[in-house]
Amino acid sequence: DTGVSQDPRHKITKRGQNVTFRCDPISEHNRLYWYRQTLGQGPEFLTYFQNEAQLEKSRLLSDRFSAERPKGSFSTLEIQRTEQGDSAMYLCASSLLNLRSEAFFGQGTRLTVV
Amino acid sequence: DQQVKQNSPSLSVQEGRISILNCDYTNSMFDYFLWYKKYPAEGPTFLISISSIKDKNEDGRFTVFLNKSAKHLSLHIVPSQPGDSAVYFCAAKVNAGNMLTFGGGTRLMVKP
């Protein structure tokens, strides 16, 4: 399968714990995005990488959130001291460098904070 | 402030008929628009896009229309098929930007 893959698919954690998600983009894609989707809403942009550089971050990305893309390949999104409001679907997407290139999404990681 | 809005949360259509999904936007800087389809437990899948220099783009059963003066776009699916039943998201971006701004989605149900 050469699509965007995310791991894990589901994560249940207790409030206050740290969680880390992984995204493997399509191999030739330079750009990688993280979005968050809550029930009944469309995906909301969190952050964006071009190769290994994190070029844009949303105001939604609080200090408890950090994302990395070492070596410009896979990416991780870490949430520290999780809160119940962090419960959502976290979507990763990747695209080519061309600004007109559509983003391809992974299946997402569903986080539930109890 | 929602910059991209899909005012119909759901739409039900008979198989074989036309489905029309609507989307309105407020940011005049948006110049590229996309439609994504999402099945349960899957990520959004790209359907069709349109640049602001066009007013129509067609791909098989799917056609997207853009009315820049009204800041409105629509997705037409003809003929509708039961497999089209999914949530459809409209998204927009600014040319120089990288992030997509999504609408809240419309759930389409195509009845056999």
PDB file of C-alpha atoms in Angstrom:
ATOM      1  CA  ASP A   1       0.000   0.000   0.000  1.00  0.00           C
ATOM      2  CA  THR A   2       1.608   3.273  -1.098  1.00  0.00           C
ATOM      3  CA  GLY A   3      -0.865   5.655   0.540  1.00  0.00           C
ATOM      4  CA  VAL A   4      -0.487   7.741   3.684  1.00  0.00           C
ATOM      5  CA  SER A   5      -0.399   5.519   6.731  1.00  0.00           C
ATOM      6  CA  GLN A   6      -1.029   6.495  10.327  1.00  0.00           C
ATOM      7  CA  ASP A   7      -0.359   4.625  13.521  1.00  0.00           C
ATOM      8  CA  PRO A   8      -2.105   3.842  15.784  1.00  0.00           C
ATOM      9  CA  ARG A   9      -5.631   3.895  14.367  1.00  0.00           C
ATOM     10  CA  HIS A  10      -7.144   4.272  17.808  1.00  0.00           C
ATOM     11  CA  LYS A  11      -5.742   5.479  21.117  1.00  0.00           C
ATOM     12  CA  ILE A  12      -7.483   5.680  24.479  1.00  0.00           C
ATOM     13  CA  THR A  13      -5.556   7.499  27.163  1.00  0.00           C
ATOM     14  CA  LYS A  14      -6.139   8.899  30.616  1.00  0.00           C
ATOM     15  CA  ARG A  15      -6.212  12.626  31.103  1.00  0.00           C
ATOM     16  CA  GLY A  16      -2.751  13.964  31.848  1.00  0.00           C
ATOM     17  CA  GLN A  17      -0.880  11.284  29.915  1.00  0.00           C
ATOM     18  CA  ASN A  18       1.317  11.975  26.903  1.00  0.00           C
ATOM     19  CA  VAL A  19       0.540  10.420  23.522  1.00  0.00           C
ATOM     20  CA  THR A  20       2.471  10.235  20.258  1.00  0.00           C
ATOM     21  CA  PHE A  21       1.108   9.524  16.792  1.00  0.00           C
ATOM     22  CA  ARG A  22       3.063   8.594  13.698  1.00  0.00           C
ATOM     23  CA  CYS A  23       2.436   9.400  10.053  1.00  0.00           C
ATOM     24  CA  ASP A  24       4.204   7.890   7.054  1.00  0.00           C
ATOM     25  CA  PRO A  25       3.495  10.006   3.953  1.00  0.00           C
ATOM     26  CA  ILE A  26       3.559   8.930   0.336  1.00  0.00           C
ATOM     27  CA  SER A  27       7.260   8.490  -0.344  1.00  0.00           C
ATOM     28  CA  GLU A  28       7.780  11.127  -3.040  1.00  0.00           C
ATOM     29  CA  HIS A  29       5.708  13.794  -1.262  1.00  0.00           C
ATOM     30  CA  ASN A  30       7.669  16.737   0.142  1.00  0.00           C
ATOM     31  CA  ARG A  31       4.797  18.280   2.049  1.00  0.00           C
ATOM     32  CA  LEU A  32       3.171  16.825   5.138  1.00  0.00           C
ATOM     33  CA  TYR A  33       0.197  18.214   7.042  1.00  0.00           C
ATOM     34  CA  TRP A  34      -1.539  17.490  10.311  1.00  0.00           C
ATOM     35  CA  TYR A  35      -5.251  18.212  10.748  1.00  0.00           C
ATOM     36  CA  ARG A  36      -7.676  17.607  13.586  1.00  0.00           C
ATOM     37  CA  GLN A  37     -11.331  16.707  13.112  1.00  0.00           C
ATOM     38  CA  THR A  38     -13.984  16.698  15.806  1.00  0.00           C
ATOM     39  CA  LEU A  39     -17.439  15.189  15.473  1.00  0.00           C
ATOM     40  CA  GLY A  40     -19.651  16.982  12.965  1.00  0.00           C
ATOM     41  CA  GLN A  41     -16.901  19.343  11.853  1.00  0.00           C
ATOM     42  CA  GLY A  42     -14.537  19.498   8.951  1.00  0.00           C
ATOM     43  CA  PRO A  43     -10.806  18.934   9.422  1.00  0.00           C
ATOM     44  CA  GLU A  44      -8.922  21.886  10.958  1.00  0.00           C
ATOM     45  CA  PHE A  45      -5.341  22.645  10.017  1.00  0.00           C
ATOM     46  CA  LEU A  46      -2.746  22.154  12.744  1.00  0.00           C
ATOM     47  CA  THR A  47       0.694  22.304  11.143  1.00  0.00           C
ATOM     48  CA  TYR A  48       2.636  21.788   7.934  1.00  0.00           C
ATOM     49  CA  PHE A  49       6.123  20.570   6.960  1.00  0.00           C
ATOM     50  CA  GLN A  50       8.041  21.004   3.784  1.00  0.00           C
ATOM     51  CA  ASN A  51      10.672  18.275   3.937  1.00  0.00           C
ATOM     52  CA  GLU A  52      12.004  18.451   7.500  1.00  0.00           C
ATOM     53  CA  ALA A  53      11.149  22.118   8.102  1.00  0.00           C
ATOM     54  CA  GLN A  54       7.996  22.995  10.029  1.00  0.00           C
ATOM     55  CA  LEU A  55       6.835  26.066   8.102  1.00  0.00           C
ATOM     56  CA  GLU A  56       3.413  26.826   9.490  1.00  0.00           C
ATOM     57  CA  LYS A  57       1.561  26.269  12.757  1.00  0.00           C
ATOM     58  CA  SER A  58      -2.054  27.016  13.570  1.00  0.00           C
ATOM     59  CA  ARG A  59      -3.109  28.892  16.674  1.00  0.00           C
ATOM     60  CA  LEU A  60      -4.941  25.657  17.506  1.00  0.00           C
ATOM     61  CA  LEU A  61      -1.572  24.063  18.191  1.00  0.00           C
ATOM     62  CA  SER A  62      -1.085  24.834  21.871  1.00  0.00           C
ATOM     63  CA  ASP A  63       2.230  24.499  23.700  1.00  0.00           C
ATOM     64  CA  ARG A  64       1.230  20.952  24.657  1.00  0.00           C
ATOM     65  CA  PHE A  65       1.408  19.912  21.020  1.00  0.00           C
ATOM     66  CA  SER A  66       4.655  19.306  19.182  1.00  0.00           C
ATOM     67  CA  ALA A  67       5.313  17.871  15.763  1.00  0.00           C
ATOM     68  CA  GLU A  68       8.495  16.715  14.116  1.00  0.00           C
ATOM     69  CA  ARG A  69       9.545  15.373  10.767  1.00  0.00           C
ATOM     70  CA  PRO A  70      13.139  14.207  11.116  1.00  0.00           C
ATOM     71  CA  LYS A  71      14.944  13.670   7.822  1.00  0.00           C
ATOM     72  CA  GLY A  72      11.865  14.788   5.930  1.00  0.00           C
ATOM     73  CA  SER A  73      10.287  11.348   5.963  1.00  0.00           C
ATOM     74  CA  PHE A  74       7.782  10.220   8.612  1.00  0.00           C
ATOM     75  CA  SER A  75       6.308  12.642  11.111  1.00  0.00           C
ATOM     76  CA  THR A  76       5.249  12.413  14.736  1.00  0.00           C
ATOM     77  CA  LEU A  77       2.665  14.450  16.603  1.00  0.00           C
ATOM     78  CA  GLU A  78       2.975  14.455  20.378  1.00  0.00           C
ATOM     79  CA  ILE A  79       0.387  15.748  22.806  1.00  0.00           C
ATOM     80  CA  GLN A  80       1.590  16.281  26.375  1.00  0.00           C
ATOM     81  CA  ARG A  81      -0.676  16.313  29.428  1.00  0.00           C
ATOM     82  CA  THR A  82      -3.725  15.344  27.404  1.00  0.00           C
ATOM     83  CA  GLU A  83      -7.084  16.945  28.180  1.00  0.00           C
ATOM     84  CA  GLN A  84     -10.571  15.705  27.370  1.00  0.00           C
ATOM     85  CA  GLY A  85     -10.867  18.457  24.767  1.00  0.00           C
ATOM     86  CA  ASP A  86      -8.038  16.814  22.838  1.00  0.00           C
ATOM     87  CA  SER A  87     -10.352  13.922  21.943  1.00  0.00           C
ATOM     88  CA  ALA A  88     -10.621  14.015  18.154  1.00  0.00           C
ATOM     89  CA  MET A  89      -9.538  12.351  14.924  1.00  0.00           C
ATOM     90  CA  TYR A  90      -5.995  13.387  14.012  1.00  0.00           C
ATOM     91  CA  LEU A  91      -5.449  13.279  10.269  1.00  0.00           C
ATOM     92  CA  CYS A  92      -2.171  13.356   8.409  1.00  0.00           C
ATOM     93  CA  ALA A  93      -1.929  14.298   4.739  1.00  0.00           C
ATOM     94  CA  SER A  94       0.862  14.640   2.221  1.00  0.00           C
ATOM     95  CA  SER A  95       1.265  16.271  -1.157  1.00  0.00           C
ATOM     96  CA  LEU A  96       3.785  17.120  -3.830  1.00  0.00           C
ATOM     97  CA  LEU A  97       5.562  20.461  -3.865  1.00  0.00           C
ATOM     98  CA  ASN A  98       3.222  21.939  -6.497  1.00  0.00           C
ATOM     99  CA  LEU A  99       0.775  24.276  -4.738  1.00  0.00           C
ATOM    100  CA  ARG A 100      -2.011  22.921  -6.961  1.00  0.00           C
ATOM    101  CA  SER A 101      -1.313  19.390  -5.912  1.00  0.00           C
ATOM    102  CA  GLU A 102      -4.109  17.841  -3.885  1.00  0.00           C
ATOM    103  CA  ALA A 103      -3.406  16.483  -0.431  1.00  0.00           C
ATOM    104  CA  PHE A 104      -3.811  12.756   0.176  1.00  0.00           C
ATOM    105  CA  PHE A 105      -5.067  11.854   3.616  1.00  0.00           C
ATOM    106  CA  GLY A 106      -4.363   8.904   5.852  1.00  0.00           C
ATOM    107  CA  GLN A 107      -7.082   7.056   7.722  1.00  0.00           C
ATOM    108  CA  GLY A 108      -6.459   9.052  10.870  1.00  0.00           C
ATOM    109  CA  THR A 109      -5.788   8.303  14.527  1.00  0.00           C
ATOM    110  CA  ARG A 110      -8.834   8.536  16.761  1.00  0.00           C
ATOM    111  CA  LEU A 111      -7.833   9.793  20.211  1.00  0.00           C
ATOM    112  CA  THR A 112     -10.134   9.392  23.193  1.00  0.00           C
ATOM    113  CA  VAL A 113      -9.085  11.030  26.453  1.00  0.00           C
ATOM    114  CA  VAL A 114     -10.924   9.641  29.473  1.00  0.00           C
TER     115      VAL A 114
ATOM    116  CA  ASP B   1     -15.338  32.729  12.073  1.00  0.00           C
ATOM    117  CA  GLN B   2     -16.085  29.992   9.563  1.00  0.00           C
ATOM    118  CA  GLN B   3     -14.567  30.961   6.250  1.00  0.00           C
ATOM    119  CA  VAL B   4     -16.010  27.961   4.414  1.00  0.00           C
ATOM    120  CA  LYS B   5     -19.583  26.900   5.095  1.00  0.00           C
ATOM    121  CA  GLN B   6     -21.697  23.997   3.993  1.00  0.00           C
ATOM    122  CA  ASN B   7     -25.160  24.927   5.157  1.00  0.00           C
ATOM    123  CA  SER B   8     -26.841  21.595   4.476  1.00  0.00           C
ATOM    124  CA  PRO B   9     -25.704  18.976   6.966  1.00  0.00           C
ATOM    125  CA  SER B  10     -27.439  16.221   5.010  1.00  0.00           C
ATOM    126  CA  LEU B  11     -28.962  15.476   1.622  1.00  0.00           C
ATOM    127  CA  SER B  12     -31.007  12.487   0.467  1.00  0.00           C
ATOM    128  CA  VAL B  13     -31.297  11.654  -3.232  1.00  0.00           C
ATOM    129  CA  GLN B  14     -32.768   8.819  -5.239  1.00  0.00           C
ATOM    130  CA  GLU B  15     -30.384   6.630  -7.219  1.00  0.00           C
ATOM    131  CA  GLY B  16     -29.987   7.884 -10.778  1.00  0.00           C
ATOM    132  CA  ARG B  17     -30.961  11.453  -9.945  1.00  0.00           C
ATOM    133  CA  ILE B  18     -28.698  14.467  -9.584  1.00  0.00           C
ATOM    134  CA  SER B  19     -27.045  15.322  -6.262  1.00  0.00           C
ATOM    135  CA  ILE B  20     -26.148  18.982  -5.734  1.00  0.00           C
ATOM    136  CA  LEU B  21     -23.931  19.869  -2.796  1.00  0.00           C
ATOM    137  CA  ASN B  22     -23.343  23.524  -2.002  1.00  0.00           C
ATOM    138  CA  CYS B  23     -20.550  25.481  -0.376  1.00  0.00           C
ATOM    139  CA  ASP B  24     -20.122  29.175   0.439  1.00  0.00           C
ATOM    140  CA  TYR B  25     -16.955  30.992   1.375  1.00  0.00           C
ATOM    141  CA  THR B  26     -16.177  34.420   2.757  1.00  0.00           C
ATOM    142  CA  ASN B  27     -12.444  34.865   2.171  1.00  0.00           C
ATOM    143  CA  SER B  28     -11.938  36.551  -1.192  1.00  0.00           C
ATOM    144  CA  MET B  29      -8.272  35.480  -1.128  1.00  0.00           C
ATOM    145  CA  PHE B  30      -9.238  31.849  -1.718  1.00  0.00           C
ATOM    146  CA  ASP B  31      -8.388  30.922  -5.275  1.00  0.00           C
ATOM    147  CA  TYR B  32      -8.338  27.139  -5.345  1.00  0.00           C
ATOM    148  CA  PHE B  33     -11.190  24.909  -4.267  1.00  0.00           C
ATOM    149  CA  LEU B  34     -11.432  21.178  -3.706  1.00  0.00           C
ATOM    150  CA  TRP B  35     -14.047  18.596  -2.845  1.00  0.00           C
ATOM    151  CA  TYR B  36     -13.235  15.588  -0.695  1.00  0.00           C
ATOM    152  CA  LYS B  37     -15.365  12.548   0.051  1.00  0.00           C
ATOM    153  CA  LYS B  38     -15.163  10.715   3.358  1.00  0.00           C
ATOM    154  CA  TYR B  39     -16.435   7.268   4.251  1.00  0.00           C
ATOM    155  CA  PRO B  40     -16.726   6.243   7.934  1.00  0.00           C
ATOM    156  CA  ALA B  41     -13.421   5.195   9.514  1.00  0.00           C
ATOM    157  CA  GLU B  42     -11.432   6.442   6.518  1.00  0.00           C
ATOM    158  CA  GLY B  43      -9.585   9.649   5.747  1.00  0.00           C
ATOM    159  CA  PRO B  44     -10.960  12.155   3.227  1.00  0.00           C
ATOM    160  CA  THR B  45     -10.401  11.209  -0.414  1.00  0.00           C
ATOM    161  CA  PHE B  46      -9.813  13.861  -3.069  1.00  0.00           C
ATOM    162  CA  LEU B  47     -12.597  14.108  -5.660  1.00  0.00           C
ATOM    163  CA  ILE B  48     -12.248  17.161  -7.854  1.00  0.00           C
ATOM    164  CA  SER B  49     -10.821  20.677  -7.766  1.00  0.00           C
ATOM    165  CA  ILE B  50     -11.245  24.003  -9.504  1.00  0.00           C
ATOM    166  CA  SER B  51      -9.081  27.064  -9.873  1.00  0.00           C
ATOM    167  CA  SER B  52     -10.575  30.532  -9.521  1.00  0.00           C
ATOM    168  CA  ILE B  53      -9.762  31.275 -13.156  1.00  0.00           C
ATOM    169  CA  LYS B  54     -12.387  28.726 -14.182  1.00  0.00           C
ATOM    170  CA  ASP B  55     -16.097  28.494 -13.530  1.00  0.00           C
ATOM    171  CA  LYS B  56     -16.550  24.805 -14.246  1.00  0.00           C
ATOM    172  CA  ASN B  57     -14.551  21.620 -14.046  1.00  0.00           C
ATOM    173  CA  GLU B  58     -15.850  18.208 -14.982  1.00  0.00           C
ATOM    174  CA  ASP B  59     -14.577  14.714 -14.235  1.00  0.00           C
ATOM    175  CA  GLY B  60     -16.853  11.876 -15.195  1.00  0.00           C
ATOM    176  CA  ARG B  61     -20.021  12.011 -13.107  1.00  0.00           C
ATOM    177  CA  PHE B  62     -18.658  14.884 -11.018  1.00  0.00           C
ATOM    178  CA  THR B  63     -18.821  18.569 -11.974  1.00  0.00           C
ATOM    179  CA  VAL B  64     -17.814  21.498  -9.816  1.00  0.00           C
ATOM    180  CA  PHE B  65     -19.168  24.973 -10.526  1.00  0.00           C
ATOM    181  CA  LEU B  66     -17.631  28.167  -9.144  1.00  0.00           C
ATOM    182  CA  ASN B  67     -19.436  31.514  -8.886  1.00  0.00           C
ATOM    183  CA  LYS B  68     -16.794  33.938  -7.671  1.00  0.00           C
ATOM    184  CA  SER B  69     -19.080  36.947  -7.458  1.00  0.00           C
ATOM    185  CA  ALA B  70     -21.395  35.025  -5.134  1.00  0.00           C
ATOM    186  CA  LYS B  71     -18.480  33.262  -3.385  1.00  0.00           C
ATOM    187  CA  HIS B  72     -20.292  30.006  -3.976  1.00  0.00           C
ATOM    188  CA  LEU B  73     -19.379  26.641  -5.367  1.00  0.00           C
ATOM    189  CA  SER B  74     -21.345  23.504  -5.932  1.00  0.00           C
ATOM    190  CA  LEU B  75     -20.657  19.862  -6.682  1.00  0.00           C
ATOM    191  CA  HIS B  76     -23.002  18.044  -9.033  1.00  0.00           C
ATOM    192  CA  ILE B  77     -23.068  14.260  -9.155  1.00  0.00           C
ATOM    193  CA  VAL B  78     -24.952  12.779 -12.099  1.00  0.00           C
ATOM    194  CA  PRO B  79     -26.210  10.106 -11.998  1.00  0.00           C
ATOM    195  CA  SER B  80     -26.033   9.482  -8.261  1.00  0.00           C
ATOM    196  CA  GLN B  81     -25.177   5.965  -7.140  1.00  0.00           C
ATOM    197  CA  PRO B  82     -25.588   4.266  -3.737  1.00  0.00           C
ATOM    198  CA  GLY B  83     -21.781   4.057  -3.471  1.00  0.00           C
ATOM    199  CA  ASP B  84     -21.695   7.870  -3.482  1.00  0.00           C
ATOM    200  CA  SER B  85     -23.236   7.859  -0.004  1.00  0.00           C
ATOM    201  CA  ALA B  86     -20.617   9.545   2.168  1.00  0.00           C
ATOM    202  CA  VAL B  87     -19.769  12.857   3.799  1.00  0.00           C
ATOM    203  CA  TYR B  88     -18.589  15.482   1.312  1.00  0.00           C
ATOM    204  CA  PHE B  89     -16.271  18.290   2.359  1.00  0.00           C
ATOM    205  CA  CYS B  90     -15.639  21.468   0.469  1.00  0.00           C
ATOM    206  CA  ALA B  91     -12.161  22.959   1.009  1.00  0.00           C
ATOM    207  CA  ALA B  92     -10.411  26.116  -0.098  1.00  0.00           C
ATOM    208  CA  LYS B  93      -6.896  27.477  -0.145  1.00  0.00           C
ATOM    209  CA  VAL B  94      -5.035  30.642  -0.918  1.00  0.00           C
ATOM    210  CA  ASN B  95      -2.562  30.278  -3.791  1.00  0.00           C
ATOM    211  CA  ALA B  96       0.451  31.222  -1.768  1.00  0.00           C
ATOM    212  CA  GLY B  97      -0.670  29.250   1.229  1.00  0.00           C
ATOM    213  CA  ASN B  98      -0.480  25.612   2.077  1.00  0.00           C
ATOM    214  CA  MET B  99      -3.325  24.933   4.451  1.00  0.00           C
ATOM    215  CA  LEU B 100      -6.771  23.831   3.393  1.00  0.00           C
ATOM    216  CA  THR B 101      -9.788  25.414   5.076  1.00  0.00           C
ATOM    217  CA  PHE B 102     -12.644  22.937   5.205  1.00  0.00           C
ATOM    218  CA  GLY B 103     -16.380  23.323   5.484  1.00  0.00           C
ATOM    219  CA  GLY B 104     -18.334  21.300   8.012  1.00  0.00           C
ATOM    220  CA  GLY B 105     -19.401  18.649   5.537  1.00  0.00           C
ATOM    221  CA  THR B 106     -22.654  17.419   3.980  1.00  0.00           C
ATOM    222  CA  ARG B 107     -23.777  13.835   4.447  1.00  0.00           C
ATOM    223  CA  LEU B 108     -25.135  12.495   1.161  1.00  0.00           C
ATOM    224  CA  MET B 109     -27.424   9.476   1.183  1.00  0.00           C
ATOM    225  CA  VAL B 110     -28.277   7.939  -2.165  1.00  0.00           C
ATOM    226  CA  LYS B 111     -31.246   5.622  -1.902  1.00  0.00           C
ATOM    227  CA  PRO B 112     -31.545   2.625  -4.253  1.00  0.00           C
TER     228      PRO B 112
END
